mmCIF file with all atom_site columns, C-alpha atoms in Angstrom:
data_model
loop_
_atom_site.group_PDB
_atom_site.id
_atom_site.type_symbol
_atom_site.label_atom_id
_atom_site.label_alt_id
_atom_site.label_comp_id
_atom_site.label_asym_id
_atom_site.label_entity_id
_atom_site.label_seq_id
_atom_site.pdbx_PDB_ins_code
_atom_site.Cartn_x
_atom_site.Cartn_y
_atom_site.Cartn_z
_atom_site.occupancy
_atom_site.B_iso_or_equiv
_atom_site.pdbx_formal_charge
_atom_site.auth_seq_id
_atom_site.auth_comp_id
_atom_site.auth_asym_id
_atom_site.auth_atom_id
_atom_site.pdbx_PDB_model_num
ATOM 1  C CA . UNK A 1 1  ? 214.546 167.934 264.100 1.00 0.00 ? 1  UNK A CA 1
ATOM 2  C CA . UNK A 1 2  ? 216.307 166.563 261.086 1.00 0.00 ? 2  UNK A CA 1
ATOM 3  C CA . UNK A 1 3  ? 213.639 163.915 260.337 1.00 0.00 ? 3  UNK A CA 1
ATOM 4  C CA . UNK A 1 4  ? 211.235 166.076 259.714 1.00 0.00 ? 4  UNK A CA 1
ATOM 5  C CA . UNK A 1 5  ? 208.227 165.459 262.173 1.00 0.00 ? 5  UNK A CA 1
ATOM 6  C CA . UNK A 1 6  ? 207.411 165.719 265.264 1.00 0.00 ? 6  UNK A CA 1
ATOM 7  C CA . UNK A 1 7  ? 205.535 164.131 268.156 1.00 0.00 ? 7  UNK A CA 1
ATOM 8  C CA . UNK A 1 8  ? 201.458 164.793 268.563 1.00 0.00 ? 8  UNK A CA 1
ATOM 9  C CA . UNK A 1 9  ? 201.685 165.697 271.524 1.00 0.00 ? 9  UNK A CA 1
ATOM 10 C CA . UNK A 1 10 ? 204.652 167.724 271.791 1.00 0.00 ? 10 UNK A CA 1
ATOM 11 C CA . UNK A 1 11 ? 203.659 169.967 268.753 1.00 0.00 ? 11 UNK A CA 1
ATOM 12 C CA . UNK A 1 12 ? 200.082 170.471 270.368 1.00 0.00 ? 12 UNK A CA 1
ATOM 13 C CA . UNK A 1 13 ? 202.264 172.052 273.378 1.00 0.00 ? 13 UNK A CA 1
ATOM 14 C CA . UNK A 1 14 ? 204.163 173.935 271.174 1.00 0.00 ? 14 UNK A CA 1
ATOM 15 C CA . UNK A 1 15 ? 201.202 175.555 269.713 1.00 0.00 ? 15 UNK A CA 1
ATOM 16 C CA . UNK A 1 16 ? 199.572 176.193 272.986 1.00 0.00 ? 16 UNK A CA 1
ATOM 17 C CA . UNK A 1 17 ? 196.326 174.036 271.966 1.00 0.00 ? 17 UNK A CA 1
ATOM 18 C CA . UNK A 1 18 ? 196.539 173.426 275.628 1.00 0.00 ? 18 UNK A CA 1
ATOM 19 C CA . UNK A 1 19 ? 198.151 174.266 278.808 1.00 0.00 ? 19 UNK A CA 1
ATOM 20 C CA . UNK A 1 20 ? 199.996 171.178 279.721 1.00 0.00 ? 20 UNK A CA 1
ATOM 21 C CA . UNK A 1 21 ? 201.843 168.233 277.773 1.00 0.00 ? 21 UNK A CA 1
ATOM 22 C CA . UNK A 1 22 ? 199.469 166.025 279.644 1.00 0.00 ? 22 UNK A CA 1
ATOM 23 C CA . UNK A 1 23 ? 196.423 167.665 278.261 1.00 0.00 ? 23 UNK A CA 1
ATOM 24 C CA . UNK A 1 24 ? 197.497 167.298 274.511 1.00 0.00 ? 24 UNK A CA 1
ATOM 25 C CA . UNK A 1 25 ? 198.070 163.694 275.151 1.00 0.00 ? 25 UNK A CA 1
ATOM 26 C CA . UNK A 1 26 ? 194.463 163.398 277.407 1.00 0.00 ? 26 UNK A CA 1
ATOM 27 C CA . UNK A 1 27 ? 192.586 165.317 274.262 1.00 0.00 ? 27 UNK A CA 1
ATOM 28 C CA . UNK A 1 28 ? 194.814 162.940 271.682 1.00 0.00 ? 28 UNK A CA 1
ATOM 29 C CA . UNK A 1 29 ? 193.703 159.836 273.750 1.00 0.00 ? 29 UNK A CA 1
ATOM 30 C CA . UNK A 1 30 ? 189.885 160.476 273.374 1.00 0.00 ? 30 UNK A CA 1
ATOM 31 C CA . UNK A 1 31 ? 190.364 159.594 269.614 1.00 0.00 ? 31 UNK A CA 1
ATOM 32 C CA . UNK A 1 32 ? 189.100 162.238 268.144 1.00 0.00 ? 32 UNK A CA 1
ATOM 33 C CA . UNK A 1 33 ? 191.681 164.131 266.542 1.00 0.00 ? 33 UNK A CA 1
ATOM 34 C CA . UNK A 1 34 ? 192.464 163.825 262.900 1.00 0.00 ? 34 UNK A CA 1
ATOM 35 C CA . UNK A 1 35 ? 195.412 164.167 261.106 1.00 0.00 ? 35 UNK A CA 1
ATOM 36 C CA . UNK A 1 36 ? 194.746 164.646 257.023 1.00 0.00 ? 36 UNK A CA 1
ATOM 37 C CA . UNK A 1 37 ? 191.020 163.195 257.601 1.00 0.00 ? 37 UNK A CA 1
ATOM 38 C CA . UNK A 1 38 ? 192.825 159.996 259.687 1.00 0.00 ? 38 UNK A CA 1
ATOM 39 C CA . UNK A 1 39 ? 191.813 159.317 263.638 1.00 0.00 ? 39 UNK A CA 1
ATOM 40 C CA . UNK A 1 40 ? 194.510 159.031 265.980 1.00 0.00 ? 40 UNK A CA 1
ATOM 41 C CA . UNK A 1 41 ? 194.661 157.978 269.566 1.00 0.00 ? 41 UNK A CA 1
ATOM 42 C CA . UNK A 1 42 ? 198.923 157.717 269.914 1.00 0.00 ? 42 UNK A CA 1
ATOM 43 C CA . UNK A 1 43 ? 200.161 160.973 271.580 1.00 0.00 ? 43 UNK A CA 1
ATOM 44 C CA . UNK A 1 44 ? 203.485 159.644 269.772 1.00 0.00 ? 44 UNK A CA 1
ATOM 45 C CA . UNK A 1 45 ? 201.583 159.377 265.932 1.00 0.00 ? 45 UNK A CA 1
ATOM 46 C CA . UNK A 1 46 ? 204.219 161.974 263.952 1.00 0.00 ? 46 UNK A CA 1
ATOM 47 C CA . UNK A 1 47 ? 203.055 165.743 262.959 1.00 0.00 ? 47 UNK A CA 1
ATOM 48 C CA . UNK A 1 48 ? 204.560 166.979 259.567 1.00 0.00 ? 48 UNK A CA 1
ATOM 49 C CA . UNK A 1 49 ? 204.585 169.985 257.700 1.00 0.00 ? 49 UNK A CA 1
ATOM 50 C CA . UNK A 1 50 ? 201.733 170.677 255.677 1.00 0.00 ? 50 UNK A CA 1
ATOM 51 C CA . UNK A 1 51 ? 199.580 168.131 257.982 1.00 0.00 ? 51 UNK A CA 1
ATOM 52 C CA . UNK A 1 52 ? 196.320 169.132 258.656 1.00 0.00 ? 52 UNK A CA 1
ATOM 53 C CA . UNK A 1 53 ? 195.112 168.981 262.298 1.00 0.00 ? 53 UNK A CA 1
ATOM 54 C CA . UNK A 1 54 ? 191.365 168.852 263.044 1.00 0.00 ? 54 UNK A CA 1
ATOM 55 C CA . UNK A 1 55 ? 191.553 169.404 266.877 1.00 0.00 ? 55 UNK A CA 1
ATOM 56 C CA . UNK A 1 56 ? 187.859 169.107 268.925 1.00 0.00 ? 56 UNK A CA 1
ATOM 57 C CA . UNK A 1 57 ? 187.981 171.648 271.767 1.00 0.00 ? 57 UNK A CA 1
ATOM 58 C CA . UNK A 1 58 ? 187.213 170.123 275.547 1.00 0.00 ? 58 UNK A CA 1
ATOM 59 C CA . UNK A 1 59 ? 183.425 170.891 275.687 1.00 0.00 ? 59 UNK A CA 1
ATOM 60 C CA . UNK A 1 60 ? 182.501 169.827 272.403 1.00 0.00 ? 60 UNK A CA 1
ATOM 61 C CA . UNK A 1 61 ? 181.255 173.117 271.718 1.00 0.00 ? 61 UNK A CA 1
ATOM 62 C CA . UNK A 1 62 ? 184.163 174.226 269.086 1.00 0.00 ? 62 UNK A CA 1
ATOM 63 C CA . UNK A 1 63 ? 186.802 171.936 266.343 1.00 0.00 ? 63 UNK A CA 1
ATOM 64 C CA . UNK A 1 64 ? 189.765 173.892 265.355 1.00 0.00 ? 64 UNK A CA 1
ATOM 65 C CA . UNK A 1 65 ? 191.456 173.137 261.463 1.00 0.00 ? 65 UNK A CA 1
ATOM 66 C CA . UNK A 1 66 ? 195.420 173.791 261.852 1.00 0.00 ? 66 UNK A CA 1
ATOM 67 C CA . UNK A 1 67 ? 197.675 173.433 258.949 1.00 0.00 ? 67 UNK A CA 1
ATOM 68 C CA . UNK A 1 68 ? 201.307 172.711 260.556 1.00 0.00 ? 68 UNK A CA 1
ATOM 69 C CA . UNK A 1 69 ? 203.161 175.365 259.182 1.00 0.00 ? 69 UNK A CA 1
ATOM 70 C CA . UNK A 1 70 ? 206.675 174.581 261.436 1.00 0.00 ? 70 UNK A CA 1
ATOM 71 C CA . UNK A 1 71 ? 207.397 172.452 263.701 1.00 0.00 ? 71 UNK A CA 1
ATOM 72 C CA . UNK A 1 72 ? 208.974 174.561 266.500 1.00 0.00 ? 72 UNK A CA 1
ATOM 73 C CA . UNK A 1 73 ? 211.721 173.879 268.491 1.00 0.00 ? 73 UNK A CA 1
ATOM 74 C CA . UNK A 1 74 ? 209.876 174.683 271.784 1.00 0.00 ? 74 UNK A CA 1
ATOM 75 C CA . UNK A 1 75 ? 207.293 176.266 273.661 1.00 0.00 ? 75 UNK A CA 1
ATOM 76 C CA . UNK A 1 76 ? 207.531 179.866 273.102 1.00 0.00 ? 76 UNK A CA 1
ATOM 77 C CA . UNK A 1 77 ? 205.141 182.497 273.731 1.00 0.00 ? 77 UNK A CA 1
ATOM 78 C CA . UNK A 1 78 ? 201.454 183.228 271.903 1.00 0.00 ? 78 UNK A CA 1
ATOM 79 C CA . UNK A 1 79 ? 203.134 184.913 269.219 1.00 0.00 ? 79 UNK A CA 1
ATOM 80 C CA . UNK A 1 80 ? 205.862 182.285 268.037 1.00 0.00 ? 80 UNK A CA 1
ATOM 81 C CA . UNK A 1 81 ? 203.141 179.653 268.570 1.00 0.00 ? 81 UNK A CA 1
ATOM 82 C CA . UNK A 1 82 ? 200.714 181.202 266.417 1.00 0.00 ? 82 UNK A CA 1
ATOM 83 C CA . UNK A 1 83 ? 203.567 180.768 263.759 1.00 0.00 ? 83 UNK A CA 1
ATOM 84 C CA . UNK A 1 84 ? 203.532 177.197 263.890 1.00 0.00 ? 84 UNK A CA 1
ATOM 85 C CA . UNK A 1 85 ? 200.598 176.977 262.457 1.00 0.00 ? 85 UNK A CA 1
ATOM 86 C CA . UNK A 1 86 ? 197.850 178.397 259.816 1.00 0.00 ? 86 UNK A CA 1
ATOM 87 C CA . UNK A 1 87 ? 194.013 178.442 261.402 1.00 0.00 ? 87 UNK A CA 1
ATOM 88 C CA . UNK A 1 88 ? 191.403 176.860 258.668 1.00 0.00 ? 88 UNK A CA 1
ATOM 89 C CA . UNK A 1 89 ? 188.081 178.990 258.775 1.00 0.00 ? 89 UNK A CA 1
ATOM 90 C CA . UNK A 1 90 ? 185.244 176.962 257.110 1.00 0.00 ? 90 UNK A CA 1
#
């Protein structure tokens, strides 16, 4: 993309947070995902680089802190996916 971001939900599918589009935008919807620190609840609310993703795993059990490294240009495998992105350990 020339503009520089990139859907929520789209990136999430990219990185393989999920299995389907449809669960990005489910786990987006419940309002609980943060981008930089901010709620969101709009599968369409734009990703950019250097954003910082705080992602709370279905079963409340486990949050994951991604820092968007790319934005990808589609769903690839595990190993291009893993590039999109840099995994904050606490």
């Amino acid at each position: 993309m020339t503009d520089g971001h990139r859907r929520l939900d789209l990136w999430l599918w990219y990185a393989r947070v999920a299995r389907q589009r449809t669960d990005c935008a489910a786990l987006i919807r419940k309002g609980r995902l943060r981008i930089n620190g901010q709620p969101t609840d709009k599968p369409h609310a734009r990703v950019h680089r250097e954003d910082v993703l705080t992602i709370p795993m279905p079963g409340g059990v486990t949050v994951r802190v991604l820092r968007v490294l790319a934005l990808g240009e589609r769903r690839g495998n595990a190993t291009e996916a893993s590039m999109l992105y840099e995994e904050i350990v606490e």
